[in-house]
Structure formats: C-alpha cells, structure tokens
CSV table of C-alpha atoms in Angstrom, one decimal:
chain,number,residue,atom,x,y,z
A,1,MET,CA,-9.7,105.6,71.3
A,2,ASN,CA,-9.3,101.9,72.0
A,3,SER,CA,-7.2,101.9,75.2
A,4,SER,CA,-6.0,98.3,74.5
A,5,LYS,CA,-3.9,99.5,71.5
A,6,PRO,CA,-0.4,101.0,72.1
A,7,VAL,CA,-1.1,104.3,70.3
A,8,VAL,CA,0.1,107.0,72.7
A,9,THR,CA,3.8,108.0,72.4
A,10,THR,CA,6.2,110.7,73.4
A,11,GLN,CA,9.0,109.3,71.3
A,12,PRO,CA,10.3,111.2,68.2
A,13,GLY,CA,9.3,109.9,64.8
A,14,PRO,CA,6.2,110.0,62.5
A,15,TYR,CA,3.0,110.4,64.5
A,16,LEU,CA,-0.6,111.8,64.5
A,17,VAL,CA,-2.0,114.3,66.9
A,18,LEU,CA,-5.6,113.8,68.0
A,19,GLN,CA,-7.2,116.7,69.9
A,20,THR,CA,-9.5,115.4,72.7
A,21,GLU,CA,-11.4,117.1,75.6
A,22,SER,CA,-8.5,116.1,77.9
A,23,GLY,CA,-5.8,117.5,75.6
A,24,SER,CA,-3.6,116.3,72.8
A,25,ARG,CA,-2.8,112.6,72.2
A,26,HIS,CA,0.2,111.5,70.1
A,27,LEU,CA,-0.5,108.4,68.0
A,28,SER,CA,2.7,106.7,67.0
A,29,LEU,CA,3.4,105.7,63.4
A,30,ILE,CA,6.4,103.6,64.3
A,31,GLY,CA,6.8,99.8,64.4
A,32,SER,CA,4.7,99.0,61.3
A,33,ASN,CA,4.2,100.1,57.7
A,34,CYS,CA,0.4,100.1,57.7
A,35,TRP,CA,-2.2,101.6,60.1
A,36,THR,CA,-6.0,101.4,59.7
A,37,ILE,CA,-8.5,104.0,61.0
A,38,GLY,CA,-12.1,103.5,61.7
A,39,ARG,CA,-14.9,102.8,64.3
A,40,SER,CA,-14.4,99.0,64.3
A,41,ASP,CA,-12.2,97.5,67.1
A,42,ASP,CA,-10.1,95.7,64.5
A,43,ASN,CA,-8.4,99.0,63.4
A,44,ASN,CA,-5.1,100.2,64.7
A,45,PHE,CA,-6.6,103.6,65.5
A,46,VAL,CA,-10.2,103.3,66.7
A,47,LEU,CA,-12.1,106.6,66.6
A,48,PRO,CA,-15.6,106.6,68.3
A,49,ASP,CA,-17.1,109.0,65.8
A,50,ARG,CA,-20.5,108.0,64.3
A,51,TRP,CA,-19.7,109.8,61.1
A,52,ILE,CA,-16.7,107.5,60.6
A,53,SER,CA,-17.0,104.2,58.7
A,54,ARG,CA,-16.1,100.9,60.4
A,55,ASN,CA,-13.1,100.7,58.2
A,56,HIS,CA,-12.6,104.2,57.1
A,57,ALA,CA,-9.0,104.9,55.9
A,58,MET,CA,-5.5,103.5,55.9
A,59,LEU,CA,-2.0,105.1,56.3
A,60,GLN,CA,0.8,103.3,54.6
A,61,CYS,CA,4.5,104.1,54.9
A,62,MET,CA,6.5,103.3,51.7
A,63,GLU,CA,10.2,102.3,51.5
A,64,THR,CA,11.1,105.9,50.7
A,65,GLY,CA,9.7,107.1,54.0
A,66,GLU,CA,6.7,108.7,52.3
A,67,PHE,CA,3.3,108.2,53.9
A,68,TYR,CA,0.2,107.6,51.8
A,69,LEU,CA,-3.4,108.2,53.0
A,70,ILE,CA,-5.8,105.8,51.3
A,71,ASP,CA,-9.6,106.2,51.8
A,72,LEU,CA,-11.1,102.7,52.1
A,73,GLY,CA,-14.4,103.6,50.4
A,74,SER,CA,-15.8,105.4,53.5
A,75,ARG,CA,-19.3,106.8,53.3
A,76,ASN,CA,-18.4,110.4,54.4
A,77,GLY,CA,-14.9,110.6,52.9
A,78,SER,CA,-11.4,111.4,54.0
A,79,PHE,CA,-10.0,114.9,53.8
A,80,VAL,CA,-6.5,116.3,53.6
A,81,ASN,CA,-6.3,120.0,54.4
A,82,GLY,CA,-10.0,120.3,53.7
A,83,ARG,CA,-9.9,118.5,50.4
A,84,ARG,CA,-11.6,115.2,49.9
A,85,VAL,CA,-9.3,112.5,48.5
A,86,SER,CA,-10.4,109.9,46.1
A,87,VAL,CA,-7.1,108.2,45.3
A,88,PRO,CA,-4.0,107.6,47.5
A,89,VAL,CA,-2.3,110.9,48.3
A,90,THR,CA,1.2,111.6,49.7
A,91,LEU,CA,1.1,113.3,53.1
A,92,HIS,CA,3.4,116.1,54.2
A,93,ASN,CA,4.5,117.3,57.6
A,94,GLY,CA,1.8,119.3,59.3
A,95,ASP,CA,-1.1,118.1,57.0
A,96,ALA,CA,-4.6,118.2,58.6
A,97,LEU,CA,-6.6,115.0,58.3
A,98,THR,CA,-10.3,114.9,58.7
A,99,PHE,CA,-12.4,111.7,59.2
A,100,GLY,CA,-16.1,112.3,59.9
A,101,GLN,CA,-16.0,115.0,62.6
A,102,THR,CA,-12.6,114.0,63.9
A,103,GLU,CA,-9.5,116.0,63.1
A,104,LEU,CA,-5.9,114.9,63.3
A,105,LYS,CA,-2.6,116.4,62.4
A,106,PHE,CA,0.1,114.4,60.6
A,107,TYR,CA,3.7,115.0,61.6
A,108,CYS,CA,6.8,113.3,60.1
A,109,PRO,CA,10.0,114.9,61.6
A,110,ALA,CA,13.3,113.9,60.0
A,111,ILE,CA,14.6,110.5,61.1
A,112,GLU,CA,18.3,109.7,61.2
A,113,PRO,CA,19.1,106.8,58.8
A,114,GLN,CA,19.9,103.5,60.5
A,115,THR,CA,22.8,101.3,59.7
A,116,ASN,CA,23.1,97.5,59.5
A,117,SER,CA,25.6,95.7,61.7
A,118,GLY,CA,25.3,92.5,59.8
A,119,ILE,CA,23.6,90.7,56.9
A,120,ASN,CA,21.0,88.0,57.3
A,121,SER,CA,20.9,84.7,55.5
A,122,LEU,CA,19.8,85.4,51.8
A,123,ASP,CA,18.3,81.9,51.6
A,124,SER,CA,15.6,82.7,54.1
A,125,GLN,CA,12.2,84.0,52.9
A,126,ASP,CA,11.8,85.8,56.3
A,127,PHE,CA,14.3,88.6,56.4
A,128,THR,CA,14.8,90.2,59.9
A,129,ALA,CA,16.7,93.3,59.1
A,130,THR,CA,15.5,96.4,60.8
A,131,ALA,CA,17.1,98.9,58.3
A,132,THR,CA,17.1,99.0,54.5
A,133,LEU,CA,19.0,96.0,53.2
A,134,HIS,CA,19.0,95.3,49.4
A,135,VAL,CA,19.7,91.8,48.1
A,136,ARG,CA,19.3,90.3,44.6
A,137,ARG,CA,16.2,88.1,44.4
A,138,LEU,CA,14.1,86.4,41.8
A,139,ILE,CA,10.7,88.1,41.9
A,140,SER,CA,7.5,88.4,40.0
A,141,VAL,CA,6.0,91.9,39.7
A,142,MET,CA,2.3,92.5,38.9
A,143,VAL,CA,1.0,96.0,37.9
A,144,VAL,CA,-2.8,96.4,37.7
A,145,ASP,CA,-4.2,99.7,36.3
A,146,ILE,CA,-7.8,100.9,36.1
A,147,ARG,CA,-8.8,101.6,32.5
A,148,ASP,CA,-10.4,105.0,31.4
A,149,PHE,CA,-10.0,106.3,34.9
A,150,THR,CA,-9.8,109.9,33.8
A,151,ILE,CA,-13.0,109.6,31.8
A,152,MET,CA,-14.7,108.2,34.9
A,153,THR,CA,-13.6,111.1,37.1
A,154,ARG,CA,-15.3,113.5,34.8
A,155,GLN,CA,-18.6,111.6,34.9
A,156,LEU,CA,-18.9,110.7,38.5
A,157,ASP,CA,-19.9,112.6,41.6
A,158,GLU,CA,-16.8,113.2,43.8
A,159,LYS,CA,-18.3,111.3,46.7
A,160,VAL,CA,-19.2,108.3,44.6
A,161,LEU,CA,-15.8,108.3,42.9
A,162,SER,CA,-14.1,108.3,46.4
A,163,GLU,CA,-16.2,105.3,47.5
A,164,VAL,CA,-15.6,103.4,44.3
A,165,ILE,CA,-11.8,103.9,44.2
A,166,GLY,CA,-11.5,103.3,48.0
A,167,THR,CA,-13.4,100.1,47.7
A,168,TRP,CA,-11.3,99.0,44.7
A,169,PHE,CA,-8.0,99.7,46.6
A,170,ARG,CA,-9.3,97.9,49.7
A,171,CYS,CA,-10.5,94.8,47.8
A,172,ALA,CA,-7.4,94.7,45.7
A,173,GLY,CA,-5.2,94.7,48.8
A,174,GLU,CA,-7.3,91.9,50.3
A,175,ILE,CA,-7.1,89.8,47.2
A,176,ILE,CA,-3.3,90.3,46.7
A,177,GLY,CA,-2.8,89.4,50.4
A,178,GLU,CA,-4.9,86.3,50.0
A,179,TYR,CA,-2.7,85.1,47.1
A,180,GLY,CA,0.6,85.6,49.0
A,181,SER,CA,1.8,89.1,48.3
A,182,TRP,CA,1.1,92.7,49.4
A,183,VAL,CA,0.5,96.0,47.8
A,184,ASP,CA,4.0,97.5,47.4
A,185,LYS,CA,2.8,100.8,45.8
A,186,TYR,CA,-0.4,102.7,45.2
A,187,ILE,CA,0.1,104.8,42.0
A,188,GLY,CA,-2.9,107.0,41.4
A,189,ASP,CA,-5.3,104.5,39.8
A,190,ALA,CA,-3.0,101.5,39.9
A,191,VAL,CA,-1.4,99.0,42.3
A,192,MET,CA,1.9,97.1,42.2
A,193,ALA,CA,2.5,93.8,44.0
A,194,VAL,CA,5.6,91.7,44.3
A,195,TRP,CA,6.1,88.0,44.9
A,196,ILE,CA,9.5,87.0,46.2
A,197,HIS,CA,10.7,83.6,45.0
A,198,GLY,CA,13.2,81.1,46.4
A,199,THR,CA,16.7,80.5,45.2
A,200,GLN,CA,15.6,77.4,43.2
A,201,GLY,CA,13.3,79.4,40.9
A,202,VAL,CA,9.5,79.7,40.7
A,203,ASP,CA,7.5,76.6,41.5
A,204,SER,CA,4.2,75.8,39.8
A,205,GLU,CA,2.0,76.7,42.8
A,206,GLU,CA,3.5,80.2,43.0
A,207,MET,CA,2.8,80.9,39.4
A,208,LEU,CA,-0.8,79.6,39.8
A,209,GLN,CA,-1.3,81.8,42.8
A,210,ILE,CA,-0.3,84.9,40.8
A,211,ALA,CA,-2.5,83.9,37.9
A,212,ARG,CA,-5.4,83.3,40.2
A,213,ALA,CA,-4.8,86.7,41.9
A,214,ILE,CA,-5.1,88.5,38.5
A,215,SER,CA,-8.3,86.6,37.7
A,216,ALA,CA,-9.8,87.5,41.1
A,217,LEU,CA,-8.9,91.1,40.6
A,218,HIS,CA,-10.6,91.2,37.3
A,219,LYS,CA,-13.7,89.5,38.7
A,220,MET,CA,-13.9,91.9,41.7
A,221,THR,CA,-13.5,94.9,39.4
A,222,SER,CA,-16.0,93.8,36.9
A,223,HIS,CA,-18.7,93.6,39.6
A,224,LEU,CA,-18.3,97.1,41.1
A,225,HIS,CA,-20.9,98.6,38.7
A,226,GLU,CA,-23.4,96.4,40.5
A,227,ARG,CA,-22.7,98.2,43.8
A,228,TYR,CA,-22.3,101.8,42.5
A,229,PRO,CA,-24.0,104.0,39.9
A,230,LEU,CA,-21.2,103.9,37.4
A,231,PRO,CA,-21.4,105.3,33.8
A,232,PHE,CA,-19.8,102.0,32.6
A,233,PRO,CA,-18.3,98.9,34.1
A,234,ILE,CA,-14.8,99.3,35.3
A,235,ARG,CA,-12.0,97.5,33.5
A,236,ILE,CA,-8.4,96.8,34.4
A,237,GLY,CA,-5.2,95.8,32.6
A,238,ALA,CA,-2.4,93.8,34.0
A,239,GLY,CA,1.4,93.5,33.4
A,240,LEU,CA,3.3,90.6,34.9
A,241,ASN,CA,7.1,90.2,34.8
A,242,THR,CA,9.5,87.8,36.4
A,243,GLY,CA,13.2,88.3,36.8
A,244,TYR,CA,15.9,89.4,39.2
A,245,ALA,CA,15.8,92.7,41.1
A,246,MET,CA,17.2,94.3,44.2
A,247,VAL,CA,14.8,93.7,47.0
A,248,GLY,CA,14.9,95.8,50.2
A,249,ASN,CA,13.3,95.3,53.6
A,250,THR,CA,12.5,98.5,55.4
A,251,GLY,CA,10.3,96.9,58.0
A,252,THR,CA,11.1,94.9,61.1
A,253,GLY,CA,11.5,91.2,61.8
A,254,ALA,CA,8.0,91.0,63.1
A,255,ARG,CA,6.6,93.1,60.2
A,256,PRO,CA,8.8,92.9,57.1
A,257,ASP,CA,8.2,95.5,54.4
A,258,TYR,CA,9.8,94.6,51.1
A,259,THR,CA,10.1,96.6,47.9
A,260,ALA,CA,11.9,96.0,44.7
A,261,LEU,CA,14.0,98.1,42.3
A,262,GLY,CA,15.4,97.6,38.8
A,263,ASP,CA,14.5,96.8,35.2
A,264,THR,CA,12.3,93.8,36.2
A,265,VAL,CA,10.0,96.3,38.0
A,266,ASN,CA,10.1,98.9,35.3
A,267,ALA,CA,9.3,96.4,32.6
A,268,ALA,CA,6.2,95.2,34.5
A,269,PHE,CA,4.8,98.7,34.2
A,270,ARG,CA,5.7,98.8,30.5
A,271,PHE,CA,4.0,95.4,29.9
A,272,GLU,CA,0.9,96.8,31.5
A,273,SER,CA,1.0,99.8,29.2
A,274,SER,CA,1.5,97.6,26.2
A,275,THR,CA,-1.9,96.0,26.8
A,276,LYS,CA,-3.5,99.3,25.7
A,277,GLN,CA,-1.5,99.2,22.4
A,278,LEU,CA,-2.5,95.6,21.8
A,279,GLY,CA,-6.2,95.9,22.9
A,280,LEU,CA,-5.8,93.1,25.3
A,281,ASP,CA,-6.0,92.6,29.1
A,282,ILE,CA,-2.8,90.9,30.2
A,283,ALA,CA,0.8,91.1,29.0
A,284,LEU,CA,3.6,88.8,30.3
A,285,GLY,CA,7.3,89.0,30.3
A,286,GLU,CA,9.2,86.2,28.5
A,287,THR,CA,10.4,84.6,31.7
A,288,THR,CA,7.0,84.7,33.2
A,289,TYR,CA,5.6,83.0,30.1
A,290,GLU,CA,8.3,80.3,30.3
A,291,TYR,CA,7.3,79.4,33.9
A,292,LEU,CA,3.6,79.3,32.9
A,293,THR,CA,4.3,77.0,30.0
A,294,ALA,CA,5.6,74.5,32.5
A,295,ILE,CA,2.1,74.2,33.9
A,296,GLY,CA,0.1,74.2,30.6
A,297,ALA,CA,0.3,77.6,29.0
A,298,ASN,CA,0.9,77.9,25.3
A,299,GLU,CA,0.7,80.3,22.4
A,300,GLN,CA,-2.9,79.4,21.7
A,301,ILE,CA,-3.7,81.0,25.1
A,302,PHE,CA,-1.1,83.8,25.3
A,303,LYS,CA,0.0,84.8,21.9
A,304,ARG,CA,3.4,86.3,21.1
A,305,TYR,CA,3.7,89.9,20.2
A,306,THR,CA,6.4,92.4,19.6
A,307,VAL,CA,5.9,95.8,21.2
A,308,ASN,CA,7.8,99.0,21.4
A,309,MET,CA,8.1,100.1,25.0
A,310,LYS,CA,9.0,103.5,26.4
A,311,GLY,CA,12.6,103.6,27.6
A,312,TYR,CA,13.7,100.6,25.5
A,313,ASP,CA,15.7,101.1,22.3
A,314,ASP,CA,14.7,97.7,20.8
A,315,PRO,CA,11.3,96.1,20.5
A,316,ILE,CA,10.4,93.7,23.3
A,317,GLN,CA,8.8,90.3,23.1
A,318,THR,CA,5.6,89.7,25.2
A,319,HIS,CA,2.9,87.1,25.4
A,320,ALA,CA,-0.5,88.6,25.9
A,321,GLY,CA,-4.2,87.7,26.1
A,322,THR,CA,-7.6,88.5,27.6
A,323,PHE,CA,-9.0,87.6,31.0
A,324,SER,CA,-11.1,84.9,29.2
A,325,ASP,CA,-7.8,83.4,28.0
A,326,LEU,CA,-6.4,83.5,31.6
A,327,ASP,CA,-9.5,81.8,32.9
A,328,ARG,CA,-9.3,79.2,30.2
A,329,PHE,CA,-5.8,78.4,31.2
A,330,LEU,CA,-6.7,78.2,34.9
A,331,ASN,CA,-9.7,75.9,34.0
A,332,LEU,CA,-7.5,73.6,31.8
A,333,HIS,CA,-4.9,73.4,34.6
A,334,SER,CA,-7.6,72.5,37.1
A,335,LYS,CA,-9.0,69.7,34.9
A,336,ALA,CA,-5.5,68.4,34.1
A,337,PHE,CA,-4.6,68.0,37.8
A,338,SER,CA,-8.0,67.1,39.3
C-alpha cells in the first residue's frame, strides 16, 4: 500500500478491510465520491500485486449512498463474492472483493444523516455544501447507451466482455470529464452525465462542448472492435435534454458531487430510447435544439419527429439525427467561426 496516501482509518463510515501479513488495515471511503484501485501510484489505493492491472477498478459513491464497483478493463478481472463483474455492480455491506490475488472486504455501516445550517449562494457554480442540498438549476442531461449489449454478452467470452465494457466505461468517463462534466450514474450498459449551466442560460461554448463530447464518445466506441475480438462493432445511442431540475450536492467543498432529479432527467432517458424507434443515433429535447439553432443547427441536420414516450400521455417533439449529422454540424460551425 502506498504509505503517502491517507487510507488507514479507525473512524466509522464506509471502508474496505485489507488483510496483510501484519494484520487488518482499514481503508477509508470517506471524503470523496470516487476511489481508484490498481498497481500504479496514481491510484487512491495502490496494491502491489502483480496480477492487478495498473488501473484496475474504481469504487464510486452515488448520491443515494450506494457504492458501485466498476472494473476498468483489467486483464484479470474484478470479482464480487467470487463472481466476475463485467458491468458496474452495487455493493452490499460485507461483500468480498477480489483483485488479482488480493482480497478486501467492503463495509458500509449506517451513517446518520447530516443537516445544513445554511444555504450557499445559488449563483455560484462551486457549491460548498457538505450535506445534500437541492436547488433548481438549468442543466443539460446526456444519456448514452450501448446498442445490442444483450446480444454481445451471449457471443463474447466473459473475460473479453469484462475488458471491453470496463474500457468503455473508463474511456467514457475520461471523455465526459474532458468536456466539462462527470459520470453521474452507471446504469448497466449506459452512462448519464450532467452539465450545470449558469443563471443566464446556456452559452454557445457550453452547447458545443456537449456536442463534441457526444461525437468523441461515438468515435471512441466505434474503434473498440480494433482492440478486441468483437462479433460486431459496438454502437451507441444518445439522448440529450436541457431544462430545469433539482440539483443536489452530496460531496464536499473540495470535491463536489452533484446529481439531478426531475422530468428533465427522465426525458433524457426517454429521448435516448426513442432513437431506437427512429432508427437514428441522437435525439434532442426541444430546448436543447433551440440552443443549438443559435449556433448553426437546423432541421436539415436534426429533423423534427413526434414520438410516443413511456410515462408521457401525449406525443413528444424531438429533433434527431445520426452521428454523421452531428459531425456535419460541428464541421459547419468550425468553418463558420474559423
């Protein structure tokens, strides 16, 4: 274990227990919302096990208090209670985790809810609340889903599947971070990301960042078959919606951890699902499309459709297109402003 990292704790709260020759070590899962595990020194928990990959796995704490274990495409896999995991899985108190030849126990005793003594400025992009605080914010929600994932699981060796999905989750997280957001949720074979906008609306550069993120996710995904023996190239679909939602911060001032709740979020998932009905790649909410029109989008690029979405009584308007349409829009914008 890297002695320079503050990982040993005797305090209550979520933690891992690592058995060593000198006894048990408690590794704290407090003070952050994401911890990486691997041989490389840049991990939160450095395990000197030659069977462990340099960047092996990640633990993520969600706003609900749930912990996910995400394998990061490790060569020898991550195991929960002896079972290899190929997609993010929810951990339970007492679960046994195995990385290489190293075994740890996950413990998450009940934590008393905290209360706020005050409310921070709502105009600041950098909330500093240390307990859950929900405020109404303008956001954009992106949901990206792997197509035909169930078919792929039936045709791939479990080890290869784990490496492929782990690599996809890791690369998706890096791309989303590069374009100004974070992975809010891992849902089986999908990820959700949120961009929080200012009180004056969404500026052009923010919308371009989101569009570029979707394009980069598509390009990354489409090249995975060059690295792994896949039965077919992996495809993704994306839903993007902009609107107001209740945004909560369950992190700390130094490491905020936001999540969003409400119809804006739910609709983003429905827009992503509608791409399957339409046979297209990307579906946009009406407000998202309006912001994109301000920077050159039009109905020749993202055509208007009416779709029936689960949970909605009336048909919903969406603008949808292909990844080629998205790239055409990005190229046109680059030429117009070069």
